[in-house]
C-alpha cells in the first residue's frame, strides 16, 4: 500500500481571502439581522394619533380624580373644623365638671345627718342642702353632656381619618395618571422629533386634507337634507290649494267639514327654517331666546387660537372639558369637570335637532367634547400641541349631544 500524501497547508494569500469572505459574510448577516426599516409617515401619524388619544383619555381620568380630590379636601376641612369645635366644647365641659366636682367635695365631706345635728341654724342647713341637690343635678347633666360630646367627637375624628385616607389614595391615583399622561405625550413628541421638517409638513397637510374632506362630506349631506326638506315643503304647498278647492266644493255635504283645510298647510311654515342659511364659520351663531346659547357660543369663539393645555380650565389655555365648562360658566351654568360627567347633565339631543350651544361628544368612552356652533361644526380644544379650533363634527367618531 502506498503512502497517503498529506494535504498541503493553504497559502497565506488563500487564508486572507477566506478570512475576508467569512468576515464579510458575518457583517452582512449581522446587518441583515439588525436592520429595521424606517417607519412610514402613515405609520408614524397613526401611532402619534393613538398616543394622543390615549393621553386625552388619561387626562379626563386625571380631571375626574382632581375634582374628587378637591371635594374630599373640602370635606376633610369641614370635618376637621367640626372636630376642633367639638374639642373646644369638651374642654369647656371638663372645666365645668371640675368646678362642680370641687363644690361637691367641699359640701359633701361630712354626712348630711351629722351636719344637721351640729348646725346651729337647721333652717339654713336645709336651704344649703337644697342647693347641694341642685349641684348634684347639674353634675349629672354635665356628665351626660360630656359623654354625648365625647361620642360625637370620636365619630367625627374617625370620619376625618377615613376622609384623609381617601384623599391620600386619590392623590396617589393623581400621580399615576399624571405620569401616564406625561409618558404618552413624551412618546408622541419623540416620534415627531425623528421626522424632518418636510415630513412634519406632510403630516400636517394630510390632517388638514382629512378635515377638509370630512367637512365637505358633511356639508354635502346637509345640503341633501335641506333639498329633501324643500322638496317636501314644495309638495305640501302644491297640494294645499287642491285640497282647499275640494273642501270648498263639498261645503254642501255635511260629512266634509271645511275647518280641516288649514291642517294641510301646516308643513309650509317649516320652509323658512329649513332654508335659513347656516352661520358663517368665523362669526357667532344668532343668539337664542334668553341669550344663554349666544353667551356660550360667543365665549367659545373668543377662545379660538388659544393653546390646548391638559387639565386647564382657562383663561389662557383649556382642555376639551375645561373649554366647555368655561363656556357654560359664561352663561351662568355650572357643569361637572369631565366630559363623561357632562354627558349626564341635561337633555339628550338628536343629531338632526342640534342647536348652537349644545355639547357634542365623541368616541365610545365619551372622552372628548366640544361646543356646537351650527352648520355641522363645533369649537373644541383638540389635543396637546394644537390650538382651539372650529371643526366639523363628522371628523371624529360622533356619539351624541346634550343640552344642559
CSV table of N, CA, C and O in Angstrom, one decimal, residues 26-149:
chain,number,residue,atom,x,y,z
A,26,UNK,N,-20.2,37.5,7.8
A,26,UNK,CA,-20.7,37.8,9.2
A,26,UNK,C,-21.3,39.2,9.3
A,26,UNK,O,-22.3,39.4,9.9
A,27,UNK,N,-20.6,40.2,8.7
A,27,UNK,CA,-21.0,41.6,8.8
A,27,UNK,C,-22.4,41.7,8.0
A,27,UNK,O,-23.3,42.3,8.5
A,28,UNK,N,-22.5,41.0,6.9
A,28,UNK,CA,-23.7,41.1,6.1
A,28,UNK,C,-24.8,40.4,6.8
A,28,UNK,O,-25.9,41.0,6.9
A,29,UNK,N,-24.5,39.3,7.4
A,29,UNK,CA,-25.6,38.6,8.2
A,29,UNK,C,-26.0,39.4,9.4
A,29,UNK,O,-27.2,39.5,9.7
A,30,UNK,N,-25.0,40.0,10.1
A,30,UNK,CA,-25.3,40.9,11.2
A,30,UNK,C,-26.2,42.1,10.8
A,30,UNK,O,-27.2,42.4,11.5
A,31,UNK,N,-25.8,42.7,9.7
A,31,UNK,CA,-26.6,43.8,9.2
A,31,UNK,C,-28.0,43.4,8.8
A,31,UNK,O,-28.9,44.2,9.1
A,32,UNK,N,-28.1,42.3,8.2
A,32,UNK,CA,-29.4,41.8,7.9
A,32,UNK,C,-30.3,41.5,9.1
A,32,UNK,O,-31.5,41.8,9.1
A,33,UNK,N,-29.7,41.0,10.2
A,33,UNK,CA,-30.5,40.7,11.4
A,33,UNK,C,-30.9,41.9,12.1
A,33,UNK,O,-32.0,41.9,12.7
A,34,UNK,N,-30.2,43.0,12.1
A,34,UNK,CA,-30.5,44.1,13.0
A,34,UNK,C,-31.1,45.3,12.2
A,34,UNK,O,-31.5,46.2,12.9
A,35,UNK,N,-31.0,45.3,10.9
A,35,UNK,CA,-31.5,46.5,10.2
A,35,UNK,C,-33.1,46.5,10.3
A,35,UNK,O,-33.7,45.5,10.2
A,36,UNK,N,-33.6,47.7,10.7
A,36,UNK,CA,-35.0,47.9,10.8
A,36,UNK,C,-35.5,48.9,9.8
A,36,UNK,O,-34.9,50.0,9.7
A,37,UNK,N,-36.5,48.6,9.1
A,37,UNK,CA,-37.0,49.6,8.1
A,37,UNK,C,-37.6,50.8,8.8
A,37,UNK,O,-38.2,50.7,9.8
A,38,UNK,N,-37.3,51.9,8.2
A,38,UNK,CA,-37.8,53.2,8.8
A,38,UNK,C,-39.3,53.2,8.7
A,38,UNK,O,-39.9,52.8,7.6
A,39,UNK,N,-40.0,53.6,9.7
A,39,UNK,CA,-41.5,53.6,9.7
A,39,UNK,C,-42.0,54.7,8.6
A,39,UNK,O,-41.4,55.7,8.4
A,40,UNK,N,-43.1,54.3,8.0
A,40,UNK,CA,-43.6,55.2,7.0
A,40,UNK,C,-44.3,56.4,7.7
A,40,UNK,O,-44.6,56.3,8.9
A,41,UNK,N,-44.5,57.5,7.0
A,41,UNK,CA,-45.2,58.6,7.6
A,41,UNK,C,-46.6,58.2,8.1
A,41,UNK,O,-47.1,58.7,9.1
A,42,UNK,N,-47.3,57.4,7.3
A,42,UNK,CA,-48.6,57.0,7.7
A,42,UNK,C,-48.6,56.2,9.1
A,42,UNK,O,-49.4,56.4,9.9
A,43,UNK,N,-47.5,55.4,9.2
A,43,UNK,CA,-47.4,54.6,10.5
A,43,UNK,C,-47.1,55.5,11.6
A,43,UNK,O,-47.6,55.4,12.7
A,44,UNK,N,-46.2,56.5,11.4
A,44,UNK,CA,-45.9,57.5,12.5
A,44,UNK,C,-47.1,58.3,12.9
A,44,UNK,O,-47.4,58.4,14.0
A,45,UNK,N,-47.9,58.7,11.9
A,45,UNK,CA,-49.1,59.5,12.1
A,45,UNK,C,-50.1,58.7,12.9
A,45,UNK,O,-50.7,59.2,13.9
A,46,UNK,N,-50.2,57.4,12.5
A,46,UNK,CA,-51.2,56.6,13.2
A,46,UNK,C,-50.8,56.4,14.7
A,46,UNK,O,-51.6,56.4,15.6
A,47,UNK,N,-49.5,56.2,14.9
A,47,UNK,CA,-49.0,56.0,16.2
A,47,UNK,C,-49.1,57.2,17.1
A,47,UNK,O,-49.5,57.2,18.3
A,48,UNK,N,-48.8,58.4,16.5
A,48,UNK,CA,-49.0,59.6,17.2
A,48,UNK,C,-50.4,59.9,17.6
A,48,UNK,O,-50.7,60.3,18.7
A,49,UNK,N,-51.3,59.7,16.6
A,49,UNK,CA,-52.7,59.9,16.9
A,49,UNK,C,-53.2,59.0,18.0
A,49,UNK,O,-54.0,59.4,18.9
A,50,UNK,N,-52.7,57.7,18.0
A,50,UNK,CA,-53.2,56.8,19.0
A,50,UNK,C,-52.6,57.2,20.4
A,50,UNK,O,-53.4,57.2,21.4
A,51,UNK,N,-51.4,57.6,20.5
A,51,UNK,CA,-50.8,58.1,21.7
A,51,UNK,C,-51.5,59.3,22.3
A,51,UNK,O,-51.8,59.4,23.5
A,52,UNK,N,-51.9,60.2,21.4
A,52,UNK,CA,-52.6,61.4,21.8
A,52,UNK,C,-54.0,61.1,22.3
A,52,UNK,O,-54.5,61.7,23.2
A,53,UNK,N,-54.6,60.2,21.6
A,53,UNK,CA,-56.0,59.8,22.1
A,53,UNK,C,-55.9,59.1,23.5
A,53,UNK,O,-56.7,59.4,24.3
A,54,UNK,N,-54.9,58.2,23.6
A,54,UNK,CA,-54.7,57.6,25.0
A,54,UNK,C,-54.4,58.7,26.0
A,54,UNK,O,-54.8,58.6,27.2
A,55,UNK,N,-53.6,59.7,25.6
A,55,UNK,CA,-53.3,60.7,26.6
A,55,UNK,C,-54.5,61.5,27.0
A,55,UNK,O,-54.7,61.8,28.1
A,56,UNK,N,-55.4,61.8,26.0
A,56,UNK,CA,-56.6,62.5,26.3
A,56,UNK,C,-57.5,61.7,27.2
A,56,UNK,O,-58.2,62.3,28.1
A,57,UNK,N,-57.6,60.4,27.0
A,57,UNK,CA,-58.4,59.6,27.9
A,57,UNK,C,-57.8,59.7,29.3
A,57,UNK,O,-58.6,59.8,30.3
A,58,UNK,N,-56.5,59.6,29.4
A,58,UNK,CA,-55.9,59.7,30.8
A,58,UNK,C,-56.1,61.1,31.4
A,58,UNK,O,-56.3,61.2,32.6
A,59,UNK,N,-56.1,62.1,30.5
A,59,UNK,CA,-56.4,63.5,31.0
A,59,UNK,C,-57.8,63.6,31.6
A,59,UNK,O,-57.9,64.2,32.7
A,60,UNK,N,-58.8,63.0,31.0
A,60,UNK,CA,-60.1,63.1,31.5
A,60,UNK,C,-60.2,62.3,32.8
A,60,UNK,O,-60.9,62.7,33.8
A,61,UNK,N,-59.5,61.2,32.9
A,61,UNK,CA,-59.5,60.4,34.2
A,61,UNK,C,-58.8,61.3,35.3
A,61,UNK,O,-59.2,61.4,36.4
A,62,UNK,N,-57.7,62.0,34.9
A,62,UNK,CA,-57.0,62.8,35.8
A,62,UNK,C,-57.9,63.9,36.3
A,62,UNK,O,-57.9,64.3,37.5
A,63,UNK,N,-58.7,64.5,35.4
A,63,UNK,CA,-59.6,65.6,35.8
A,63,UNK,C,-60.6,65.1,36.8
A,63,UNK,O,-61.0,65.8,37.7
A,64,UNK,N,-61.1,63.9,36.5
A,64,UNK,CA,-62.1,63.3,37.5
A,64,UNK,C,-61.5,63.1,38.8
A,64,UNK,O,-62.1,63.4,39.9
A,65,UNK,N,-60.2,62.5,38.9
A,65,UNK,CA,-59.6,62.4,40.2
A,65,UNK,C,-59.3,63.7,40.9
A,65,UNK,O,-59.4,63.8,42.1
A,66,UNK,N,-58.9,64.7,40.0
A,66,UNK,CA,-58.6,66.0,40.6
A,66,UNK,C,-59.9,66.6,41.2
A,66,UNK,O,-59.8,67.2,42.3
A,67,UNK,N,-61.0,66.5,40.5
A,67,UNK,CA,-62.3,67.0,41.1
A,67,UNK,C,-62.6,66.3,42.4
A,67,UNK,O,-63.1,66.9,43.3
A,68,UNK,N,-62.4,65.0,42.4
A,68,UNK,CA,-62.7,64.2,43.6
A,68,UNK,C,-61.8,64.6,44.7
A,68,UNK,O,-62.2,64.7,45.9
A,69,UNK,N,-60.5,64.9,44.4
A,69,UNK,CA,-59.6,65.3,45.4
A,69,UNK,C,-60.0,66.7,46.0
A,69,UNK,O,-60.0,66.8,47.3
A,70,UNK,N,-60.5,67.6,45.2
A,70,UNK,CA,-60.9,68.9,45.7
A,70,UNK,C,-62.1,68.7,46.6
A,70,UNK,O,-62.2,69.4,47.7
A,71,UNK,N,-63.1,67.8,46.2
A,71,UNK,CA,-64.3,67.6,47.1
A,71,UNK,C,-63.9,67.0,48.4
A,71,UNK,O,-64.4,67.4,49.5
A,72,UNK,N,-63.0,66.0,48.3
A,72,UNK,CA,-62.5,65.3,49.6
A,72,UNK,C,-61.8,66.3,50.5
A,72,UNK,O,-61.9,66.3,51.7
A,73,UNK,N,-61.0,67.2,49.9
A,73,UNK,CA,-60.2,68.2,50.7
A,73,UNK,C,-61.2,69.1,51.4
A,73,UNK,O,-61.0,69.4,52.6
A,74,UNK,N,-62.2,69.5,50.7
A,74,UNK,CA,-63.2,70.4,51.3
A,74,UNK,C,-64.0,69.7,52.4
A,74,UNK,O,-64.2,70.3,53.5
A,75,UNK,N,-64.3,68.4,52.2
A,75,UNK,CA,-65.0,67.6,53.2
A,75,UNK,C,-64.1,67.4,54.4
A,75,UNK,O,-64.5,67.5,55.6
A,76,UNK,N,-62.8,67.1,54.1
A,76,UNK,CA,-61.9,66.9,55.3
A,76,UNK,C,-61.7,68.2,56.1
A,76,UNK,O,-61.7,68.2,57.3
A,77,UNK,N,-61.6,69.3,55.4
A,77,UNK,CA,-61.5,70.6,56.1
A,77,UNK,C,-62.8,70.9,57.0
A,77,UNK,O,-62.7,71.3,58.1
A,78,UNK,N,-64.0,70.5,56.4
A,78,UNK,CA,-65.2,70.8,57.2
A,78,UNK,C,-65.2,69.9,58.4
A,78,UNK,O,-65.6,70.3,59.5
A,79,UNK,N,-64.9,68.6,58.2
A,79,UNK,CA,-64.9,67.7,59.4
A,79,UNK,C,-63.9,68.1,60.4
A,79,UNK,O,-64.1,68.0,61.6
A,80,UNK,N,-62.7,68.5,60.0
A,80,UNK,CA,-61.7,68.9,61.0
A,80,UNK,C,-62.1,70.1,61.7
A,80,UNK,O,-61.8,70.3,62.9
A,81,UNK,N,-62.8,71.0,61.1
A,81,UNK,CA,-63.4,72.2,61.8
A,81,UNK,C,-64.4,71.7,62.9
A,81,UNK,O,-64.4,72.3,64.0
A,82,UNK,N,-65.2,70.7,62.5
A,82,UNK,CA,-66.2,70.2,63.5
A,82,UNK,C,-65.4,69.6,64.7
A,82,UNK,O,-65.8,69.7,65.8
A,83,UNK,N,-64.4,68.8,64.4
A,83,UNK,CA,-63.6,68.2,65.4
A,83,UNK,C,-63.0,69.3,66.4
A,83,UNK,O,-63.0,69.2,67.6
A,84,UNK,N,-62.5,70.4,65.8
A,84,UNK,CA,-61.9,71.5,66.6
A,84,UNK,C,-63.0,72.1,67.5
A,84,UNK,O,-62.7,72.3,68.7
A,85,UNK,N,-64.2,72.3,66.9
A,85,UNK,CA,-65.2,72.9,67.7
A,85,UNK,C,-65.7,71.9,68.8
A,85,UNK,O,-65.9,72.3,69.9
A,86,UNK,N,-65.7,70.6,68.5
A,86,UNK,CA,-66.1,69.6,69.5
A,86,UNK,C,-65.1,69.5,70.6
A,86,UNK,O,-65.5,69.4,71.7
A,87,UNK,N,-63.8,69.7,70.2
A,87,UNK,CA,-62.8,69.7,71.3
A,87,UNK,C,-62.9,70.9,72.2
A,87,UNK,O,-62.7,70.7,73.4
A,88,UNK,N,-63.2,72.0,71.6
A,88,UNK,CA,-63.4,73.2,72.5
A,88,UNK,C,-64.6,73.0,73.4
A,88,UNK,O,-64.5,73.4,74.6
A,89,UNK,N,-65.7,72.4,72.9
A,89,UNK,CA,-66.8,72.2,73.8
A,89,UNK,C,-66.5,71.2,74.9
A,89,UNK,O,-66.9,71.4,76.0
A,90,UNK,N,-65.7,70.2,74.6
A,90,UNK,CA,-65.3,69.2,75.6
A,90,UNK,C,-64.4,69.9,76.6
A,90,UNK,O,-64.5,69.6,77.8
A,91,UNK,N,-63.5,70.7,76.2
A,91,UNK,CA,-62.6,71.4,77.2
A,91,UNK,C,-63.5,72.3,78.1
A,91,UNK,O,-63.2,72.3,79.3
A,92,UNK,N,-64.5,72.9,77.6
A,92,UNK,CA,-65.4,73.8,78.4
A,92,UNK,C,-66.1,72.9,79.4
A,92,UNK,O,-66.3,73.2,80.6
A,93,UNK,N,-66.7,71.8,78.9
A,93,UNK,CA,-67.4,70.8,79.8
A,93,UNK,C,-66.5,70.3,80.9
A,93,UNK,O,-66.9,70.2,82.1
A,94,UNK,N,-65.2,70.0,80.6
A,94,UNK,CA,-64.3,69.5,81.6
A,94,UNK,C,-64.1,70.5,82.7
A,94,UNK,O,-64.0,70.2,83.9
A,95,UNK,N,-64.0,71.8,82.3
A,95,UNK,CA,-63.8,72.9,83.2
A,95,UNK,C,-65.0,72.9,84.2
A,95,UNK,O,-64.8,73.1,85.4
A,96,UNK,N,-66.2,72.9,83.6
A,96,UNK,CA,-67.4,73.0,84.4
A,96,UNK,C,-67.5,71.7,85.4
A,96,UNK,O,-67.9,71.9,86.5
A,97,UNK,N,-67.1,70.6,84.8
A,97,UNK,CA,-67.2,69.4,85.7
A,97,UNK,C,-66.2,69.5,86.9
A,97,UNK,O,-66.5,69.1,88.0
A,98,UNK,N,-65.1,70.1,86.6
A,98,UNK,CA,-64.1,70.3,87.7
A,98,UNK,C,-64.6,71.2,88.8
A,98,UNK,O,-64.4,71.0,90.0
A,99,UNK,N,-65.3,72.3,88.4
A,99,UNK,CA,-65.8,73.3,89.3
A,99,UNK,C,-66.9,72.6,90.2
A,99,UNK,O,-66.9,72.7,91.4
A,100,UNK,N,-67.8,71.9,89.5
A,100,UNK,CA,-68.9,71.2,90.2
A,100,UNK,C,-68.4,70.1,91.1
A,100,UNK,O,-68.8,69.9,92.3
A,101,UNK,N,-67.4,69.4,90.6
A,101,UNK,CA,-66.8,68.3,91.5
A,101,UNK,C,-66.1,68.9,92.7
A,101,UNK,O,-66.3,68.3,93.8
A,102,UNK,N,-65.4,70.0,92.6
A,102,UNK,CA,-64.8,70.6,93.8
A,102,UNK,C,-65.9,71.1,94.7
A,102,UNK,O,-65.7,70.9,96.0
A,103,UNK,N,-67.0,71.6,94.2
A,103,UNK,CA,-68.0,72.1,95.1
A,103,UNK,C,-68.7,70.9,95.9
A,103,UNK,O,-68.9,71.0,97.1
A,104,UNK,N,-68.9,69.8,95.2
A,104,UNK,CA,-69.4,68.6,95.9
A,104,UNK,C,-68.5,68.1,96.9
A,104,UNK,O,-68.9,67.7,98.0
A,105,UNK,N,-67.2,68.1,96.6
A,105,UNK,CA,-66.2,67.6,97.6
A,105,UNK,C,-66.3,68.5,98.9
A,105,UNK,O,-66.2,68.0,100.0
A,106,UNK,N,-66.4,69.8,98.7
A,106,UNK,CA,-66.4,70.7,99.8
A,106,UNK,C,-67.6,70.5,100.7
A,106,UNK,O,-67.6,70.5,101.9
A,107,UNK,N,-68.8,70.4,100.0
A,107,UNK,CA,-70.0,70.3,100.7
A,107,UNK,C,-70.4,68.9,101.2
A,107,UNK,O,-71.2,68.8,102.2
A,108,UNK,N,-69.9,67.9,100.6
A,108,UNK,CA,-70.3,66.5,100.9
A,108,UNK,C,-69.3,65.8,101.7
A,108,UNK,O,-69.3,64.6,101.8
A,109,UNK,N,-68.3,66.5,102.3
A,109,UNK,CA,-67.3,65.8,103.1
A,109,UNK,C,-67.8,65.3,104.4
A,109,UNK,O,-67.2,64.3,104.9
A,110,UNK,N,-68.9,65.8,105.0
A,110,UNK,CA,-69.5,65.3,106.2
A,110,UNK,C,-70.9,64.8,105.9
A,110,UNK,O,-71.6,65.3,105.1
A,111,UNK,N,-71.2,63.7,106.7
A,111,UNK,CA,-72.5,63.1,106.5
A,111,UNK,C,-73.6,64.2,106.7
A,111,UNK,O,-73.6,65.0,107.6
A,112,UNK,N,-74.7,64.3,105.8
A,112,UNK,CA,-75.7,65.3,105.9
A,112,UNK,C,-76.4,65.2,107.2
A,112,UNK,O,-76.8,66.3,107.8
A,113,UNK,N,-76.7,64.0,107.8
A,113,UNK,CA,-77.4,63.9,109.1
A,113,UNK,C,-76.6,64.6,110.2
A,113,UNK,O,-77.1,65.3,111.1
A,114,UNK,N,-75.3,64.3,110.3
A,114,UNK,CA,-74.4,64.9,111.3
A,114,UNK,C,-74.4,66.4,111.1
A,114,UNK,O,-74.4,67.2,112.1
A,115,UNK,N,-74.3,66.9,109.9
A,115,UNK,CA,-74.3,68.3,109.6
A,115,UNK,C,-75.5,69.0,110.2
A,115,UNK,O,-75.5,70.1,110.8
A,116,UNK,N,-76.7,68.3,110.0
A,116,UNK,CA,-77.9,68.9,110.5
A,116,UNK,C,-77.9,69.0,112.1
A,116,UNK,O,-78.4,69.9,112.7
A,117,UNK,N,-77.4,67.9,112.7
A,117,UNK,CA,-77.4,67.9,114.2
A,117,UNK,C,-76.4,69.0,114.7
A,117,UNK,O,-76.7,69.6,115.7
A,118,UNK,N,-75.3,69.2,114.1
A,118,UNK,CA,-74.3,70.1,114.5
A,118,UNK,C,-74.6,71.6,114.1
A,118,UNK,O,-74.1,72.5,114.7
A,119,UNK,N,-75.5,71.7,113.1
A,119,UNK,CA,-75.7,73.1,112.6
A,119,UNK,C,-76.6,73.9,113.6
A,119,UNK,O,-77.6,73.4,114.2
A,120,UNK,N,-76.1,75.1,113.9
A,120,UNK,CA,-76.8,75.9,114.9
A,120,UNK,C,-78.1,76.5,114.3
A,120,UNK,O,-79.0,77.0,115.0
A,121,UNK,N,-78.2,76.5,113.0
A,121,UNK,CA,-79.4,77.0,112.3
A,121,UNK,C,-79.9,76.0,111.3
A,121,UNK,O,-79.5,75.9,110.1
A,122,UNK,N,-80.8,75.1,111.8
A,122,UNK,CA,-81.3,74.0,110.9
A,122,UNK,C,-81.9,74.5,109.6
A,122,UNK,O,-81.8,73.9,108.6
A,123,UNK,N,-82.7,75.6,109.7
A,123,UNK,CA,-83.3,76.1,108.5
A,123,UNK,C,-82.3,76.5,107.4
A,123,UNK,O,-82.5,76.2,106.3
A,124,UNK,N,-81.2,77.1,107.9
A,124,UNK,CA,-80.1,77.5,107.0
A,124,UNK,C,-79.5,76.2,106.3
A,124,UNK,O,-79.2,76.2,105.2
A,125,UNK,N,-79.4,75.2,107.1
A,125,UNK,CA,-78.8,74.0,106.6
A,125,UNK,C,-79.6,73.4,105.5
A,125,UNK,O,-79.1,72.9,104.5
A,126,UNK,N,-81.0,73.3,105.8
A,126,UNK,CA,-81.9,72.7,104.8
A,126,UNK,C,-81.8,73.5,103.5
A,126,UNK,O,-81.9,73.0,102.4
A,127,UNK,N,-81.7,74.8,103.6
A,127,UNK,CA,-81.5,75.6,102.4
A,127,UNK,C,-80.3,75.2,101.6
A,127,UNK,O,-80.3,75.1,100.4
A,128,UNK,N,-79.2,75.0,102.4
A,128,UNK,CA,-77.9,74.7,101.7
A,128,UNK,C,-78.1,73.3,101.1
A,128,UNK,O,-77.5,73.0,100.0
A,129,UNK,N,-78.8,72.4,101.8
A,129,UNK,CA,-79.0,71.0,101.2
A,129,UNK,C,-79.7,71.0,99.9
A,129,UNK,O,-79.4,70.3,99.0
A,130,UNK,N,-80.7,71.9,99.8
A,130,UNK,CA,-81.4,72.1,98.5
A,130,UNK,C,-80.5,72.5,97.4
A,130,UNK,O,-80.5,72.0,96.3
A,131,UNK,N,-79.6,73.5,97.7
A,131,UNK,CA,-78.6,73.9,96.8
A,131,UNK,C,-77.7,72.8,96.3
A,131,UNK,O,-77.4,72.6,95.2
A,132,UNK,N,-77.3,71.9,97.3
A,132,UNK,CA,-76.4,70.8,97.0
A,132,UNK,C,-77.1,69.8,96.1
A,132,UNK,O,-76.5,69.2,95.2
A,133,UNK,N,-78.4,69.6,96.3
A,133,UNK,CA,-79.2,68.7,95.4
A,133,UNK,C,-79.2,69.3,93.9
A,133,UNK,O,-79.0,68.5,93.0
A,134,UNK,N,-79.3,70.6,93.8
A,134,UNK,CA,-79.2,71.2,92.5
A,134,UNK,C,-77.9,71.0,91.9
A,134,UNK,O,-77.7,70.8,90.7
A,135,UNK,N,-76.8,71.2,92.7
A,135,UNK,CA,-75.5,71.0,92.2
A,135,UNK,C,-75.3,69.5,91.8
A,135,UNK,O,-74.7,69.3,90.7
A,136,UNK,N,-75.9,68.6,92.5
A,136,UNK,CA,-75.8,67.2,92.1
A,136,UNK,C,-76.5,67.0,90.8
A,136,UNK,O,-76.0,66.2,89.9
A,137,UNK,N,-77.6,67.6,90.6
A,137,UNK,CA,-78.3,67.5,89.3
A,137,UNK,C,-77.5,68.1,88.2
A,137,UNK,O,-77.5,67.5,87.1
A,138,UNK,N,-76.9,69.2,88.4
A,138,UNK,CA,-76.0,69.8,87.4
A,138,UNK,C,-74.9,68.9,87.1
A,138,UNK,O,-74.5,68.8,85.9
A,139,UNK,N,-74.3,68.3,88.1
A,139,UNK,CA,-73.2,67.3,87.9
A,139,UNK,C,-73.7,66.2,86.9
A,139,UNK,O,-73.0,65.8,86.0
A,140,UNK,N,-74.8,65.7,87.2
A,140,UNK,CA,-75.4,64.6,86.3
A,140,UNK,C,-75.6,65.0,84.9
A,140,UNK,O,-75.2,64.4,83.9
A,141,UNK,N,-76.2,66.2,84.8
A,141,UNK,CA,-76.4,66.8,83.4
A,141,UNK,C,-75.1,67.0,82.7
A,141,UNK,O,-75.0,66.7,81.5
A,142,UNK,N,-74.1,67.5,83.4
A,142,UNK,CA,-72.8,67.8,82.8
A,142,UNK,C,-72.2,66.5,82.3
A,142,UNK,O,-71.6,66.4,81.3
A,143,UNK,N,-72.3,65.5,83.2
A,143,UNK,CA,-71.7,64.2,82.8
A,143,UNK,C,-72.3,63.6,81.5
A,143,UNK,O,-71.6,63.1,80.6
A,144,UNK,N,-73.6,63.7,81.5
A,144,UNK,CA,-74.3,63.2,80.3
A,144,UNK,C,-73.9,64.0,79.0
A,144,UNK,O,-73.7,63.4,78.0
A,145,UNK,N,-73.9,65.3,79.2
A,145,UNK,CA,-73.5,66.1,78.0
A,145,UNK,C,-72.0,65.8,77.6
A,145,UNK,O,-71.7,65.7,76.4
A,146,UNK,N,-71.2,65.6,78.6
A,146,UNK,CA,-69.8,65.3,78.3
A,146,UNK,C,-69.7,64.0,77.5
A,146,UNK,O,-68.9,63.8,76.6
A,147,UNK,N,-70.4,63.0,78.0
A,147,UNK,CA,-70.4,61.7,77.3
A,147,UNK,C,-70.9,61.8,75.9
A,147,UNK,O,-70.3,61.2,74.9
A,148,UNK,N,-72.0,62.6,75.7
A,148,UNK,CA,-72.5,62.8,74.3
A,148,UNK,C,-71.5,63.5,73.4
A,148,UNK,O,-71.3,63.1,72.3
A,149,UNK,N,-70.9,64.5,74.0
A,149,UNK,CA,-69.9,65.3,73.2
A,149,UNK,C,-68.7,64.4,72.8
A,149,UNK,O,-68.2,64.5,71.7
